[in-house]
Tab-separated table of C-alpha atoms in Angstrom:
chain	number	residue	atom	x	y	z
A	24	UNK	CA	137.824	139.122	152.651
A	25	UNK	CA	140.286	138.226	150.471
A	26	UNK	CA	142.627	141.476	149.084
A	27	UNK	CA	143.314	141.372	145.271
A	28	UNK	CA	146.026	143.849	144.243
A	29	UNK	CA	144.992	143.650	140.554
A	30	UNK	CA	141.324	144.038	139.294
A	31	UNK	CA	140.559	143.021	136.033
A	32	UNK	CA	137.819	144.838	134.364
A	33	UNK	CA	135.982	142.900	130.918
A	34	UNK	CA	133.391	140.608	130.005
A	35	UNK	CA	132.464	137.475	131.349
A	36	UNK	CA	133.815	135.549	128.381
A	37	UNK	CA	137.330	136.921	127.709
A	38	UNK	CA	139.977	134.262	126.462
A	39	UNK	CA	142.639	137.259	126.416
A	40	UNK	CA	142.062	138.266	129.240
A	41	UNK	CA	142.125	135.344	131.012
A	42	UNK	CA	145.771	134.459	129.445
A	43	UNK	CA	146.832	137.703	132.115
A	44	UNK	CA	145.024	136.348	134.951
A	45	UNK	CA	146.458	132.878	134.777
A	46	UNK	CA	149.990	134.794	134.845
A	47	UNK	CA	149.328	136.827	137.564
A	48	UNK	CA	147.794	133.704	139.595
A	49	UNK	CA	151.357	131.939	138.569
A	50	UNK	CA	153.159	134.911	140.381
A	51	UNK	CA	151.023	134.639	143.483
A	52	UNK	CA	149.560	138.210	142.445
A	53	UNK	CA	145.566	138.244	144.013
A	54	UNK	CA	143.280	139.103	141.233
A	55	UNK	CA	140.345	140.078	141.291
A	56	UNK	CA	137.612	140.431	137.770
A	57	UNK	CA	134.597	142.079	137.462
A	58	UNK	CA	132.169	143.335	134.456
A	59	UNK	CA	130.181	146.439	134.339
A	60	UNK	CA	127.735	144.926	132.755
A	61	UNK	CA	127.293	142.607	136.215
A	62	UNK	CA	125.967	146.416	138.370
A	63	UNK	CA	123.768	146.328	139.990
A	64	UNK	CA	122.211	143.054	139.274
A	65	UNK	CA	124.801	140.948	140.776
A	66	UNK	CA	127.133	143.217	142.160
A	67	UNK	CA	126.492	145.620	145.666
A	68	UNK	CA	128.749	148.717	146.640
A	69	UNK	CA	128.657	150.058	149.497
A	70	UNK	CA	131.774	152.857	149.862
A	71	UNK	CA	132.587	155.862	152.264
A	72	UNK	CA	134.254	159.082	152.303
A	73	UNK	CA	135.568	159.847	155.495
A	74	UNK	CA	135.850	163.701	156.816
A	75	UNK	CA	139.026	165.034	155.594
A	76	UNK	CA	139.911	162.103	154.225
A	77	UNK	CA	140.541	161.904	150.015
A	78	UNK	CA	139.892	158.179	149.247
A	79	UNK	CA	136.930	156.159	149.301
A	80	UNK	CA	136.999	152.952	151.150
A	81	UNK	CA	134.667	150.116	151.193
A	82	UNK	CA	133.993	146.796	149.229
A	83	UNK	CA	132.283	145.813	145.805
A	84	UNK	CA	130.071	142.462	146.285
A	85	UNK	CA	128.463	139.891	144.755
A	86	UNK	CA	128.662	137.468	141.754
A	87	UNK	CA	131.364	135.462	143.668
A	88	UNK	CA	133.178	138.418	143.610
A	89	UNK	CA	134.456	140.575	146.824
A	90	UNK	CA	136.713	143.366	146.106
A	91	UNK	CA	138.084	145.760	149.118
A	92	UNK	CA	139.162	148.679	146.881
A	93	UNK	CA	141.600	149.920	149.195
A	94	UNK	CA	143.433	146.899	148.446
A	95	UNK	CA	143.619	147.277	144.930
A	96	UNK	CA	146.986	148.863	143.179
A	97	UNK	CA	146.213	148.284	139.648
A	98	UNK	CA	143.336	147.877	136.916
A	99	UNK	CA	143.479	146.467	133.762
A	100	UNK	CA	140.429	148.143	132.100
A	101	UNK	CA	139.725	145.413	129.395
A	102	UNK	CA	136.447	145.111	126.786
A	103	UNK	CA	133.903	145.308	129.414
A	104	UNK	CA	129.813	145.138	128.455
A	105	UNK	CA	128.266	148.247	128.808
A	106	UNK	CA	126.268	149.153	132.112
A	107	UNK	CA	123.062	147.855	132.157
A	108	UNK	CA	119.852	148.256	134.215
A	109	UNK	CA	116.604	146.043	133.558
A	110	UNK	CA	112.958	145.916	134.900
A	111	UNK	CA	111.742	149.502	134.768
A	112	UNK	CA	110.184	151.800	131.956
A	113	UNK	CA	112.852	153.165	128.950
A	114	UNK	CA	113.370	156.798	130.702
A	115	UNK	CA	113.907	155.030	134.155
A	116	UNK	CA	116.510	152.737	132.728
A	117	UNK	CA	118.567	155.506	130.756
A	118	UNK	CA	118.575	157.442	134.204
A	119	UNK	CA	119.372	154.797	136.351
A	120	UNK	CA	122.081	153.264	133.687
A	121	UNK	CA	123.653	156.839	133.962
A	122	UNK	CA	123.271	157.441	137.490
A	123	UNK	CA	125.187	153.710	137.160
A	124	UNK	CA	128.051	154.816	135.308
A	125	UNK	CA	128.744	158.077	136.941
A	126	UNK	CA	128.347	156.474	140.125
A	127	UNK	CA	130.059	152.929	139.977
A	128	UNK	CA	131.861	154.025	137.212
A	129	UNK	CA	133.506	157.426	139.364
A	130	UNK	CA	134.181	154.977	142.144
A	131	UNK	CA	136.169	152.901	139.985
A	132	UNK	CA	137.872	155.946	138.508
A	133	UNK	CA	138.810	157.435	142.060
A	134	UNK	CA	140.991	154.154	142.936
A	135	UNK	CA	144.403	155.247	143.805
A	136	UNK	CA	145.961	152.686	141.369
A	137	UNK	CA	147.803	152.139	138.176
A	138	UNK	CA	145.608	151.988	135.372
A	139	UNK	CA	145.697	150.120	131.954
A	140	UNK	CA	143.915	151.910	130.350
A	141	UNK	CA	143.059	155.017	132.069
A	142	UNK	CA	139.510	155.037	130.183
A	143	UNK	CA	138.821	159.094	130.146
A	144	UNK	CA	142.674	158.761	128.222
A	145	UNK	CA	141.331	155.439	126.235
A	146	UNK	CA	137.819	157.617	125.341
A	147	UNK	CA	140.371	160.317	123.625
A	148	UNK	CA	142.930	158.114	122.400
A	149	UNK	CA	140.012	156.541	120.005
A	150	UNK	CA	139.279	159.465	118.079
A	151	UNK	CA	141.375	158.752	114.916
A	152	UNK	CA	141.858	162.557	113.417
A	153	UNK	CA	143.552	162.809	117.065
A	154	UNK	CA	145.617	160.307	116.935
A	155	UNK	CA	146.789	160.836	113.807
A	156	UNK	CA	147.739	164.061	114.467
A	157	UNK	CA	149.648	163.108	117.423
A	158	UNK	CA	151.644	160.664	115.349
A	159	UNK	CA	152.717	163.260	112.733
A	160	UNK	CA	153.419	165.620	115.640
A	161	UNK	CA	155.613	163.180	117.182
A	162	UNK	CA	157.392	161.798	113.774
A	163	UNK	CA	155.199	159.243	112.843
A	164	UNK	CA	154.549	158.809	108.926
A	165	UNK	CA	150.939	159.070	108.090
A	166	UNK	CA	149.490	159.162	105.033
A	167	UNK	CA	147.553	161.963	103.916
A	168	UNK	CA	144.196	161.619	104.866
A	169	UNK	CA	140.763	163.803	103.903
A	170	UNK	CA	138.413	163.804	106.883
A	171	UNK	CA	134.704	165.140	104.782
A	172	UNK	CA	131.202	165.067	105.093
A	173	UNK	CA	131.270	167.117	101.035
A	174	UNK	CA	130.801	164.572	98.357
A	175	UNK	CA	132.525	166.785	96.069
A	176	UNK	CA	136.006	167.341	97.867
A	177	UNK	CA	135.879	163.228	98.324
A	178	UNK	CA	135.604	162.811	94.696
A	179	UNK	CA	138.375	165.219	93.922
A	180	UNK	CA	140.431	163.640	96.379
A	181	UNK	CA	140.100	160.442	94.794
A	182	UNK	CA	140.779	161.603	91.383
A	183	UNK	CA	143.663	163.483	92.486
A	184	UNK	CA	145.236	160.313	93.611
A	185	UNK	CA	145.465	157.749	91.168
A	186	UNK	CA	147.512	155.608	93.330
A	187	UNK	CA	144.270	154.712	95.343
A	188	UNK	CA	142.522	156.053	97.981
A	189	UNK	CA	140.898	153.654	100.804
A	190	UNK	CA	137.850	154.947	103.183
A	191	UNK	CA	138.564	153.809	106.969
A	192	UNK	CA	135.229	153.982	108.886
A	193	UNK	CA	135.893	156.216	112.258
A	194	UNK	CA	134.055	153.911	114.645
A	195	UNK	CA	133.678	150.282	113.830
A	196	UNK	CA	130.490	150.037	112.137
A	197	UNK	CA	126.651	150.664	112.412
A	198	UNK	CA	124.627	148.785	115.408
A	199	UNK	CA	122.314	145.820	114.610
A	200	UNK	CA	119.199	145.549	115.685
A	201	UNK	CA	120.023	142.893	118.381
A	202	UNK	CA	122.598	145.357	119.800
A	203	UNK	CA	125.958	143.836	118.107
A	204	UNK	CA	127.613	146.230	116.063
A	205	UNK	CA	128.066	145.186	112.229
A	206	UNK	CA	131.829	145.175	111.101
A	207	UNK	CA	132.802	147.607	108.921
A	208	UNK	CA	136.251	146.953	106.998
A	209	UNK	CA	138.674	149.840	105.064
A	210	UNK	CA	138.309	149.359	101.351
A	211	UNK	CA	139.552	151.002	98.312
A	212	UNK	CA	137.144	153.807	96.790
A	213	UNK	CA	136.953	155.583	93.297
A	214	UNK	CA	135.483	159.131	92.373
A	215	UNK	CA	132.420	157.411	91.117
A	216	UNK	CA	131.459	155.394	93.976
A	217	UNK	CA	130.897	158.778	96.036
A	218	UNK	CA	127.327	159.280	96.650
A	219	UNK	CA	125.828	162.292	98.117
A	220	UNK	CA	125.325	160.118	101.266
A	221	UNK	CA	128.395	161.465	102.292
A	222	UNK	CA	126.728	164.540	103.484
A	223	UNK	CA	125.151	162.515	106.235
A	224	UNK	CA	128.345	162.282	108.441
A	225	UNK	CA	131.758	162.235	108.777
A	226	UNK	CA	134.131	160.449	106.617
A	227	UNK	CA	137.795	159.039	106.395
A	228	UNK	CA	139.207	158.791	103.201
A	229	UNK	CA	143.460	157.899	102.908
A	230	UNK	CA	145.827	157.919	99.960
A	231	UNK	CA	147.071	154.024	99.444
A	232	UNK	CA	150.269	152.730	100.281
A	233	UNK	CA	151.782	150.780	98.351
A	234	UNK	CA	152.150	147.562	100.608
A	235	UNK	CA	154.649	145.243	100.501
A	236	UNK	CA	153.170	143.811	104.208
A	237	UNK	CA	151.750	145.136	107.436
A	238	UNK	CA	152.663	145.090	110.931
A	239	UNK	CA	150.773	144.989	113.938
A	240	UNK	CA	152.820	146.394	116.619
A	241	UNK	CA	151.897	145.955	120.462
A	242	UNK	CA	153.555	148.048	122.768
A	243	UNK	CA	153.051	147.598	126.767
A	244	UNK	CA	154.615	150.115	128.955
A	245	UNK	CA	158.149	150.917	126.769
A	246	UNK	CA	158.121	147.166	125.316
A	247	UNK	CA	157.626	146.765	121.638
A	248	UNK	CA	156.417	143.694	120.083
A	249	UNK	CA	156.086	143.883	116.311
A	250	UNK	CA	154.563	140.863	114.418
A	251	UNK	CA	154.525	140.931	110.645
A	252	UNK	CA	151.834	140.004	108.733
A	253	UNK	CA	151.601	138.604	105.256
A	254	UNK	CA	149.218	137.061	103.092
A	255	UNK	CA	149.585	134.232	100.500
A	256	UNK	CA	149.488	134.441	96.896
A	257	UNK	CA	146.285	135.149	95.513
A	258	UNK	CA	144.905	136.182	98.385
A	259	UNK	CA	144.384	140.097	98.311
A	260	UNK	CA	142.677	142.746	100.640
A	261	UNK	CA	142.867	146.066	101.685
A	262	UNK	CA	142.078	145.558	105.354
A	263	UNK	CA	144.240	142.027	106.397
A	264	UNK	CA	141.310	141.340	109.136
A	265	UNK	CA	138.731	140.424	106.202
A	266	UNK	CA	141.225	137.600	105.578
A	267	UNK	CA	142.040	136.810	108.357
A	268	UNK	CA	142.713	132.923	108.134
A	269	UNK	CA	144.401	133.160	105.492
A	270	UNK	CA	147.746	135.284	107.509
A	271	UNK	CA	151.080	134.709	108.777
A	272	UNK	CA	152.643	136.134	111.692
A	273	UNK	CA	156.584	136.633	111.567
A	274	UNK	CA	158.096	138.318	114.348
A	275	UNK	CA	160.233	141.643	113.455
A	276	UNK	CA	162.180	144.354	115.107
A	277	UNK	CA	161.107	147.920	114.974
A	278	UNK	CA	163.280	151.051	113.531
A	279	UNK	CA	164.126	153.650	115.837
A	280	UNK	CA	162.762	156.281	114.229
A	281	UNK	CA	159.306	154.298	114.335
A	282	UNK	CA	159.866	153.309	118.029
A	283	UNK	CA	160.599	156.734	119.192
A	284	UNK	CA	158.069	158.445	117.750
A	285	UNK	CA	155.358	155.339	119.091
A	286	UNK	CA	157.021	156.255	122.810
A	287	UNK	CA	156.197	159.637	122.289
A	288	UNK	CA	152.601	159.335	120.692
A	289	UNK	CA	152.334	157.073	123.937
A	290	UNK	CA	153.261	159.555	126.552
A	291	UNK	CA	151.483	162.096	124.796
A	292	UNK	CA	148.411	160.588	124.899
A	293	UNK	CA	149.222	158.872	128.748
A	294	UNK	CA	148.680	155.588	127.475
A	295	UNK	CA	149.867	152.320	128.987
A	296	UNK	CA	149.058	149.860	126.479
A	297	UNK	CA	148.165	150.085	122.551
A	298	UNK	CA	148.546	147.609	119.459
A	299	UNK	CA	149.004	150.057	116.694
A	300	UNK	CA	148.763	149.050	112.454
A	301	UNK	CA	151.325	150.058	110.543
A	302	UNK	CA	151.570	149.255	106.605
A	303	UNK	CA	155.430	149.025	105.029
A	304	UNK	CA	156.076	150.174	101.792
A	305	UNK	CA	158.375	148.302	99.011
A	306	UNK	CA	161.258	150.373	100.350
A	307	UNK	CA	160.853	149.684	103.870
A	308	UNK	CA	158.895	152.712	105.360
A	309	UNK	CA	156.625	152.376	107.870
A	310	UNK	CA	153.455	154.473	107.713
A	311	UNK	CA	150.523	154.933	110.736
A	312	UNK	CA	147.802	154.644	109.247
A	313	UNK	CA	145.506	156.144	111.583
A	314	UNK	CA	144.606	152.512	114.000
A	315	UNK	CA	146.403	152.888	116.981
A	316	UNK	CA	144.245	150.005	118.914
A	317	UNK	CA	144.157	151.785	122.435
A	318	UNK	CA	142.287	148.645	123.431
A	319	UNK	CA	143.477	146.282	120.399
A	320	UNK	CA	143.388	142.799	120.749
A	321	UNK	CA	146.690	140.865	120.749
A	322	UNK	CA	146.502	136.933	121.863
A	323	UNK	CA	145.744	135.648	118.223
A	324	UNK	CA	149.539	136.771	117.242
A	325	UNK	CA	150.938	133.755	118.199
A	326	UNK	CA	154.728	134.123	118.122
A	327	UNK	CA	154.054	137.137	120.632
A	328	UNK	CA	151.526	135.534	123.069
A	329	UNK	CA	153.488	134.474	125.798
A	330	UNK	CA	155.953	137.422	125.476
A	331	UNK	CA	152.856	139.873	125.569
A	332	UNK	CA	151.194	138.319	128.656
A	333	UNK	CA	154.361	138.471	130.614
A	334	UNK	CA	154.777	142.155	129.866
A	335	UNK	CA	150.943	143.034	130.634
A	336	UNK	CA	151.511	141.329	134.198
A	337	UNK	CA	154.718	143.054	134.724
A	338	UNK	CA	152.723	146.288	134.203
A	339	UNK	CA	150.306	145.436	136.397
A	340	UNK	CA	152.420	144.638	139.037
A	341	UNK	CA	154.785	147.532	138.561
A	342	UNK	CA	154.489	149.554	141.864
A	343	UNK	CA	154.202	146.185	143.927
A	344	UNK	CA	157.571	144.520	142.876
């Protein structure tokens, strides 16, 4: 059986992902890539805990895939599909799709490796009021922020700042109906386009900045890599990812103060790998605005691609250099 150091866990169809793997392969570095999504329909374990031993060892099988865990030394925990388990009736699937991810999933967990992503740390890291408050904590500017579910306080919040205010959803956006979930961009909001519908959960609203452009900043281990992004003339939008084709990428170094206190958030949090937004005002600032990408995507910044994939496979190899 062949011994990969590295496993990759995403999807099937990853282009990022496989931008890291080609790298590794270059090095010589045995990887090996699985999906959740791929257990237990394609994929077998069978794994044993010895008396008074601490670590399981065994193999994961299947799919063209063979994995000896005790050979692996570091995971890349990517975007991969949710567990699923087919053929039985709705309550047998939910238990056996749990019994799935507690089982597989706390194998994968137990691994005595380096993990990018841990994913109990990426599950916290995620929750936005958190991480915001970790950023201010550790020096960050963020903008001030109302987190509601009272239509009321939103509207006076939004009269009370006549600069702008902008509603960031907390969690992407609803699910469709064929299981996708719908996009939901940041947009600006006035005092009369609160609705009582607020009541019905939890909502996000920020106090504009005034942008001159934004940054996306990746940062792998203690490596920074800050792209700038600008739009042409004409072309105007609150969040940059609803226009999308329309941006330029400039590579740009990062102050201090911003990469200390990104270090910090980092450590704080025990996170690896991130690819926070940050907006800069007309007189330079740089302000967290509450997306620090835990799991952000990176490989469409094209100045940064190569540099990015280089440090990602340095991470991953880390402990076995």
């Amino acid at each position: 059986m062949a011994a990969p150091s590295v496993l990759v866990i995403t999807r099937d169809i990853d282009v990022t992902a496989d931008l890291v793997v080609r790298e590794l392969t270059r090095r010589e570095v045995a990887v090996a890539r699985l999906d959740l999504a791929d257990f237990p329909q394609r994929l077998t374990q069978t794994c044993h805990l010895a008396p008074g031993r601490s670590r399981w060892t065994g193999a994961v099988r299947g799919h063209q895939r063979n994995v000896d865990l005790s050979a692996v030394r570091a995971v890349w925990y990517r975007k991969p599909s949710p567990f699923t388990v087919t053929g039985l009736s709705q309550t047998e699937e939910q238990w056996a799709t749990a019994e799935a991810r507690m089982g597989f999933g706390g194998l994968l967990t137990a691994l005595d490796a380096r993990w990018v992503n841990d994913p109990a740390r990426l599950a916290v890291a995620n929750q936005k009021p958190y991480q915001m408050a970790v950023a201010a904590g550790c020096g960050l500017v963020v903008p001030e922020s109302l987190l509601t579910n009272d239509p009321e306080q939103a509207r006076d919040f939004c009269r009370s700042h006549p600069e702008g205010v902008i509603y960031k959803p907390l969690y992407g956006g609803p699910g469709s109906e064929n299981g996708h979930r719908v996009a939901l961009r940041a947009d600006t909001v006035t005092a009369d386009e609160i609705t009582d519908g607020v009541r019905r959960t939890s909502h996000l609203f920020q106090v504009r900045v005034p942008c001159a452009y934004a940054v996306r900043l990746t940062i792998v281990g203690r490596r920074l890599f800050a792209a700038r992004i600008d739009t042409p003339a004409g072309v105007s939008a609150v969040d940059w990812r609803a226009v999308h084709d329309h941006l330029t990428y400039t590579r740009v170094d990062v102050p201090d103060t911003v990469a200390a206190g990104l270090r910090a958030v980092m450590d704080r949090l025990g996170l690896v790998y991130a690819a926070p937004d940050f907006v800069v005002d007309h007189q330079g600032a740089w302000h967290f605005i509450g997306d620090l990408n835990p799991n952000g995507q990176w490989a469409w910044i094209t100045p940064l691609r190569a540099d990015i994939t280089a440090a990602l496979a340095d991470e991953l190899t880390k402990d076995q250099q």
